[in-house]
Tab-separated table of N, CA and C in Angstrom:
chain	number	residue	atom	x	y	z
A	1	MET	N	-3.914	-8.610	1.033
A	1	MET	CA	-4.423	-9.443	2.018
A	1	MET	C	-3.631	-10.726	2.097
A	2	ILE	N	-3.065	-11.219	3.280
A	2	ILE	CA	-2.542	-12.326	3.604
A	2	ILE	C	-3.043	-12.851	4.891
A	3	LYS	N	-2.627	-14.064	5.254
A	3	LYS	CA	-2.982	-14.580	6.654
A	3	LYS	C	-1.812	-14.317	7.671
A	4	ASP	N	-1.992	-13.997	8.835
A	4	ASP	CA	-0.917	-13.885	9.749
A	4	ASP	C	-0.515	-15.252	10.486
A	5	ALA	N	0.449	-15.061	11.388
A	5	ALA	CA	0.758	-16.339	12.048
A	5	ALA	C	-0.432	-17.140	12.798
A	6	ASN	N	-1.479	-16.372	13.128
A	6	ASN	CA	-2.584	-17.158	13.754
A	6	ASN	C	-3.626	-17.627	12.607
A	7	GLY	N	-3.520	-17.243	11.359
A	7	GLY	CA	-4.181	-17.589	10.306
A	7	GLY	C	-5.370	-16.781	10.147
A	8	ASP	N	-5.429	-15.542	10.764
A	8	ASP	CA	-6.374	-14.520	10.600
A	8	ASP	C	-6.072	-13.671	9.348
A	9	ALA	N	-7.066	-12.941	8.941
A	9	ALA	CA	-6.736	-11.975	7.818
A	9	ALA	C	-6.068	-10.740	8.276
A	10	ALA	N	-4.947	-10.304	7.387
A	10	ALA	CA	-4.089	-9.446	7.735
A	10	ALA	C	-3.678	-8.584	6.541
A	11	LEU	N	-3.462	-7.338	6.598
A	11	LEU	CA	-3.147	-6.304	5.498
A	11	LEU	C	-1.544	-6.253	5.588
A	12	LEU	N	-0.864	-6.423	4.439
A	12	LEU	CA	0.586	-6.368	4.374
A	12	LEU	C	0.836	-4.997	3.677
A	13	VAL	N	1.561	-4.109	4.206
A	13	VAL	CA	1.851	-2.758	3.611
A	13	VAL	C	3.445	-2.659	3.519
A	14	LYS	N	3.841	-2.786	2.283
A	14	LYS	CA	5.282	-2.790	2.039
A	14	LYS	C	5.604	-1.214	1.764
A	15	TYR	N	6.815	-0.775	2.093
A	15	TYR	CA	7.150	0.581	2.053
A	15	TYR	C	8.903	0.569	1.886
A	16	ASN	N	9.302	1.731	1.373
A	16	ASN	CA	10.639	2.157	1.360
A	16	ASN	C	10.869	3.354	2.252
A	17	TYR	N	11.713	3.252	3.346
A	17	TYR	CA	11.865	4.309	4.438
A	17	TYR	C	13.461	4.735	4.088
A	18	THR	N	13.612	5.942	4.073
A	18	THR	CA	15.003	6.662	4.044
A	18	THR	C	14.997	7.369	5.295
A	19	ASN	N	16.177	7.110	6.071
A	19	ASN	CA	16.387	7.790	7.314
A	19	ASN	C	17.066	9.105	7.140
A	20	LYS	N	16.259	10.242	7.409
A	20	LYS	CA	16.908	11.539	7.202
A	20	LYS	C	17.204	12.256	8.395
A	21	THR	N	17.340	11.371	9.538
A	21	THR	CA	17.749	11.944	10.841
A	21	THR	C	19.189	11.766	10.910
A	22	ASN	N	19.875	12.242	12.127
A	22	ASN	CA	21.131	12.077	12.379
A	22	ASN	C	21.499	10.828	13.403
A	23	ASN	N	20.512	10.029	13.543
A	23	ASN	CA	20.519	8.905	14.456
A	23	ASN	C	20.140	7.680	13.627
A	24	ASN	N	20.489	6.518	14.100
A	24	ASN	CA	20.026	5.237	13.796
A	24	ASN	C	18.646	5.084	14.218
A	25	GLU	N	17.608	4.609	13.314
A	25	GLU	CA	16.116	4.407	13.557
A	25	GLU	C	15.836	3.064	13.335
A	26	VAL	N	14.875	2.530	14.324
A	26	VAL	CA	14.160	1.350	14.008
A	26	VAL	C	13.038	1.480	13.198
A	27	PRO	N	12.827	1.022	12.017
A	27	PRO	CA	11.549	1.372	11.295
A	27	PRO	C	10.231	0.988	11.978
A	28	GLN	N	10.332	-0.047	12.818
A	28	GLN	CA	8.977	-0.210	13.526
A	28	GLN	C	8.642	0.939	14.275
A	29	GLN	N	9.670	1.563	14.981
A	29	GLN	CA	9.501	2.761	15.905
A	29	GLN	C	8.913	3.874	15.175
A	30	VAL	N	9.372	4.081	13.969
A	30	VAL	CA	8.830	5.177	13.230
A	30	VAL	C	7.415	4.739	12.727
A	31	GLN	N	7.217	3.481	12.270
A	31	GLN	CA	5.900	3.156	11.995
A	31	GLN	C	4.758	3.499	13.044
A	32	ASN	N	5.302	3.016	14.132
A	32	ASN	CA	4.189	3.160	15.510
A	32	ASN	C	3.988	4.797	15.807
A	33	ASN	N	4.896	5.597	15.513
A	33	ASN	CA	4.868	7.132	15.795
A	33	ASN	C	4.012	7.696	14.554
A	34	ALA	N	4.412	7.437	13.390
A	34	ALA	CA	3.986	8.143	12.199
A	34	ALA	C	2.909	7.501	11.114
A	35	ILE	N	2.448	6.345	11.431
A	35	ILE	CA	1.624	5.815	10.622
A	35	ILE	C	0.458	5.137	11.424
A	36	MET	N	-0.893	5.460	11.048
A	36	MET	CA	-1.899	4.823	11.658
A	36	MET	C	-2.906	4.323	10.734
A	37	LEU	N	-3.270	2.916	10.882
A	37	LEU	CA	-4.324	2.324	9.936
A	37	LEU	C	-5.649	2.136	10.879
A	38	LYS	N	-6.736	2.522	10.185
A	38	LYS	CA	-7.938	2.364	10.684
A	38	LYS	C	-8.996	1.645	9.873
A	39	GLN	N	-9.959	0.875	10.324
A	39	GLN	CA	-10.990	0.183	9.759
A	39	GLN	C	-12.223	0.214	10.537
A	40	ASP	N	-13.168	0.705	9.936
A	40	ASP	CA	-14.425	0.828	10.687
A	40	ASP	C	-14.329	1.741	11.871
A	41	GLY	N	-13.544	2.829	11.862
A	41	GLY	CA	-13.250	3.695	13.026
A	41	GLY	C	-12.519	3.073	14.002
A	42	LYS	N	-11.900	1.928	14.053
A	42	LYS	CA	-11.048	1.308	15.022
A	42	LYS	C	-9.574	1.169	14.522
A	43	GLN	N	-8.665	1.610	15.251
A	43	GLN	CA	-7.250	1.514	14.943
A	43	GLN	C	-6.771	0.013	14.998
A	44	LEU	N	-6.083	-0.275	13.800
A	44	LEU	CA	-5.797	-1.773	13.499
A	44	LEU	C	-4.447	-2.024	14.422
A	45	ALA	N	-4.259	-3.087	14.947
A	45	ALA	CA	-2.997	-3.434	15.650
A	45	ALA	C	-2.077	-4.505	14.849
A	46	ALA	N	-0.825	-4.136	14.907
A	46	ALA	CA	0.299	-4.921	14.320
A	46	ALA	C	0.076	-6.412	14.729
A	47	THR	N	0.397	-7.354	13.956
A	47	THR	CA	0.297	-8.831	14.130
A	47	THR	C	1.641	-9.439	13.555
A	48	THR	N	1.714	-10.729	13.797
A	48	THR	CA	2.974	-11.538	13.400
A	48	THR	C	2.823	-12.079	12.124
A	49	ALA	N	3.771	-12.098	11.235
A	49	ALA	CA	3.740	-12.640	9.959
A	49	ALA	C	4.297	-14.088	9.981
A	50	THR	N	4.094	-14.765	8.876
A	50	THR	CA	4.715	-16.232	8.919
A	50	THR	C	5.117	-16.278	7.410
A	51	GLY	N	5.866	-17.482	7.147
A	51	GLY	CA	6.332	-17.749	5.764
A	51	GLY	C	7.092	-16.793	5.254
A	52	ASP	N	6.899	-16.533	3.913
A	52	ASP	CA	7.908	-15.624	3.081
A	52	ASP	C	7.727	-14.216	3.706
A	53	ASN	N	6.642	-13.785	4.331
A	53	ASN	CA	6.569	-12.322	4.759
A	53	ASN	C	7.209	-12.144	6.133
A	54	ALA	N	7.559	-13.283	6.681
A	54	ALA	CA	8.130	-13.077	8.183
A	54	ALA	C	9.527	-12.334	8.052
A	55	ALA	N	10.278	-12.655	7.210
A	55	ALA	CA	11.679	-11.877	7.280
A	55	ALA	C	11.640	-10.461	7.080
A	56	ILE	N	10.669	-9.824	6.020
A	56	ILE	CA	10.533	-8.485	5.862
A	56	ILE	C	9.954	-7.707	7.133
A	57	VAL	N	8.923	-8.465	7.721
A	57	VAL	CA	8.251	-7.583	8.807
A	57	VAL	C	9.085	-7.935	9.962
A	58	ASN	N	9.846	-8.983	10.209
A	58	ASN	CA	10.598	-9.007	11.407
A	58	ASN	C	11.982	-8.077	11.357
A	59	SER	N	12.422	-7.756	10.078
A	59	SER	CA	13.530	-6.995	9.845
A	59	SER	C	13.102	-5.571	10.121
A	60	SER	N	11.805	-5.116	9.822
A	60	SER	CA	11.155	-3.782	10.100
A	60	SER	C	11.187	-3.623	11.675
A	61	ASN	N	10.772	-4.692	12.362
A	61	ASN	CA	10.574	-4.603	13.807
A	61	ASN	C	12.015	-4.594	14.516
A	62	ASN	N	12.965	-5.138	14.044
A	62	ASN	CA	14.312	-5.324	14.992
A	62	ASN	C	15.517	-4.599	14.239
A	63	GLY	N	15.324	-4.358	12.900
A	63	GLY	CA	16.439	-3.755	12.270
A	63	GLY	C	16.673	-2.362	12.584
A	64	GLN	N	17.769	-1.855	12.358
A	64	GLN	CA	18.287	-0.324	12.386
A	64	GLN	C	18.663	0.266	11.035
A	65	VAL	N	18.244	1.547	10.834
A	65	VAL	CA	18.588	2.149	9.548
A	65	VAL	C	19.545	3.277	9.978
A	66	GLN	N	20.696	3.343	9.315
A	66	GLN	CA	21.636	4.277	9.519
A	66	GLN	C	21.149	5.451	8.944
A	67	PRO	N	21.709	6.809	9.463
A	67	PRO	CA	21.395	8.128	8.862
A	67	PRO	C	21.814	7.987	7.258
A	68	GLY	N	20.929	8.484	6.503
A	68	GLY	CA	21.124	8.639	4.982
A	68	GLY	C	20.832	7.339	4.198
A	69	LYS	N	20.500	6.311	4.941
A	69	LYS	CA	20.385	5.038	4.309
A	69	LYS	C	18.814	4.808	4.056
A	70	SER	N	18.505	3.792	3.161
A	70	SER	CA	17.164	3.427	2.842
A	70	SER	C	17.041	2.042	3.276
A	71	PHE	N	15.576	1.615	3.552
A	71	PHE	CA	15.358	0.357	3.861
A	71	PHE	C	13.968	0.042	3.421
A	72	ASP	N	13.770	-1.241	2.903
A	72	ASP	CA	12.614	-1.780	2.437
A	72	ASP	C	12.053	-2.571	3.448
A	73	GLY	N	10.930	-2.206	3.890
A	73	GLY	CA	10.252	-2.701	5.165
A	73	GLY	C	8.756	-3.079	4.870
A	74	ALA	N	8.139	-3.726	5.865
A	74	ALA	CA	6.616	-4.029	5.731
A	74	ALA	C	5.980	-3.911	7.150
A	75	LEU	N	4.787	-3.592	7.071
A	75	LEU	CA	3.974	-3.303	8.355
A	75	LEU	C	2.705	-4.351	8.057
A	76	LEU	N	2.481	-5.162	9.183
A	76	LEU	CA	1.352	-6.216	8.939
A	76	LEU	C	0.387	-5.917	10.051
A	77	VAL	N	-0.905	-5.650	9.703
A	77	VAL	CA	-1.836	-5.370	10.779
A	77	VAL	C	-3.201	-6.278	10.499
A	78	LYS	N	-3.725	-6.774	11.594
A	78	LYS	CA	-4.931	-7.669	11.565
A	78	LYS	C	-5.991	-6.833	11.152
A	79	VAL	N	-6.814	-7.255	10.234
A	79	VAL	CA	-8.026	-6.645	9.793
A	79	VAL	C	-9.111	-7.304	10.441
A	80	GLY	N	-10.329	-6.551	10.812
A	80	GLY	CA	-11.544	-7.139	11.208
A	80	GLY	C	-12.514	-7.403	10.243
A	81	SER	N	-12.265	-6.953	8.963
A	81	SER	CA	-13.018	-7.397	7.758
A	81	SER	C	-12.347	-7.362	6.545
A	82	THR	N	-12.507	-8.362	5.635
A	82	THR	CA	-11.965	-8.344	4.500
A	82	THR	C	-12.379	-7.645	3.299
A	83	THR	N	-13.511	-6.906	3.595
A	83	THR	CA	-14.230	-6.143	2.817
A	83	THR	C	-14.333	-4.779	3.121
A	84	SER	N	-14.375	-4.141	4.378
A	84	SER	CA	-14.275	-2.780	4.759
A	84	SER	C	-12.917	-2.160	4.415
A	85	GLU	N	-13.216	-1.050	3.866
A	85	GLU	CA	-12.096	-0.163	3.570
A	85	GLU	C	-11.107	0.117	4.704
A	86	VAL	N	-9.974	0.161	4.485
A	86	VAL	CA	-8.736	0.494	5.515
A	86	VAL	C	-8.210	1.948	5.147
A	87	THR	N	-8.182	2.891	6.036
A	87	THR	CA	-7.596	4.085	5.699
A	87	THR	C	-6.343	4.366	6.487
A	88	MET	N	-5.201	4.834	5.872
A	88	MET	CA	-3.828	5.000	6.434
A	88	MET	C	-3.756	6.421	6.604
A	89	TYR	N	-3.139	6.776	7.829
A	89	TYR	CA	-3.043	8.262	8.228
A	89	TYR	C	-1.363	8.335	8.439
A	90	PHE	N	-1.006	9.560	8.080
A	90	PHE	CA	0.471	9.745	8.208
A	90	PHE	C	0.589	11.053	9.060
A	91	LYS	N	1.839	10.980	9.827
A	91	LYS	CA	2.090	12.166	10.694
A	91	LYS	C	3.312	12.893	10.003
A	92	ASN	N	3.275	14.221	10.130
A	92	ASN	CA	4.589	14.841	9.851
A	92	ASN	C	5.551	14.680	11.083
A	93	ILE	N	6.701	14.014	10.672
A	93	ILE	CA	7.744	13.622	11.729
A	93	ILE	C	8.219	14.933	12.384
A	94	GLN	N	8.425	16.011	11.560
A	94	GLN	CA	9.023	17.083	12.061
A	94	GLN	C	8.029	17.875	13.092
A	95	THR	N	6.839	17.830	12.761
A	95	THR	CA	5.883	18.625	13.537
A	95	THR	C	5.170	17.848	14.688
A	96	ASN	N	5.024	16.572	14.333
A	96	ASN	CA	4.398	15.535	15.218
A	96	ASN	C	2.798	15.678	15.051
A	97	ALA	N	2.336	16.366	13.947
A	97	ALA	CA	0.970	16.494	13.671
A	97	ALA	C	0.428	15.641	12.704
A	98	TRP	N	-0.590	15.192	12.724
A	98	TRP	CA	-1.285	14.286	11.635
A	98	TRP	C	-1.579	15.136	10.362
A	99	LEU	N	-1.238	14.600	9.295
A	99	LEU	CA	-1.441	15.276	8.073
A	99	LEU	C	-2.889	15.147	7.600
A	100	ASP	N	-3.428	16.193	6.845
A	100	ASP	CA	-4.866	16.168	6.498
A	100	ASP	C	-5.085	15.168	5.516
A	101	SER	N	-3.987	14.773	4.675
A	101	SER	CA	-4.287	13.624	3.692
A	101	SER	C	-4.168	12.299	4.300
A	102	THR	N	-4.999	11.397	3.822
A	102	THR	CA	-4.914	10.013	3.987
A	102	THR	C	-4.857	9.134	2.820
A	103	GLN	N	-4.606	7.879	2.936
A	103	GLN	CA	-4.602	6.934	2.058
A	103	GLN	C	-5.618	5.920	2.126
A	104	PRO	N	-6.802	5.959	1.304
A	104	PRO	CA	-7.758	4.771	1.510
A	104	PRO	C	-7.231	3.542	0.812
A	105	LEU	N	-7.458	2.282	1.328
A	105	LEU	CA	-7.198	1.162	0.918
A	105	LEU	C	-8.371	0.130	0.609
A	106	LYS	N	-8.796	-0.159	-0.477
A	106	LYS	CA	-9.840	-0.957	-0.780
A	106	LYS	C	-9.388	-2.361	-0.699
A	107	LEU	N	-10.195	-3.381	-0.010
A	107	LEU	CA	-9.625	-4.686	0.190
A	107	LEU	C	-10.343	-5.628	-0.689
A	108	ASP	N	-11.562	-5.465	-1.116
A	108	ASP	CA	-12.145	-6.331	-1.991
A	108	ASP	C	-12.020	-6.233	-3.470
């Protein structure tokens, strides 16, 4: 948990992404398509980082990853509560279907 650029509570999720396609990919576009975070039944929205975390979040939003290359990125979402669990959902990029498995994230 960190503060976003507005001073609100936000969840920072760091990840490593490997581009297995034949095209350059923008990590933020992959995130929007293949990752969803929910808290208390509501989908969480991305927010703006500040300070030390701004560089990694901004590079995820603006950078491109060449085919076969890996990238360390981050997703920052504003949370409604610092105590309610957040669940992360993943999509199969090949089939475009949501996977049955999820990743719960306990915040307190």
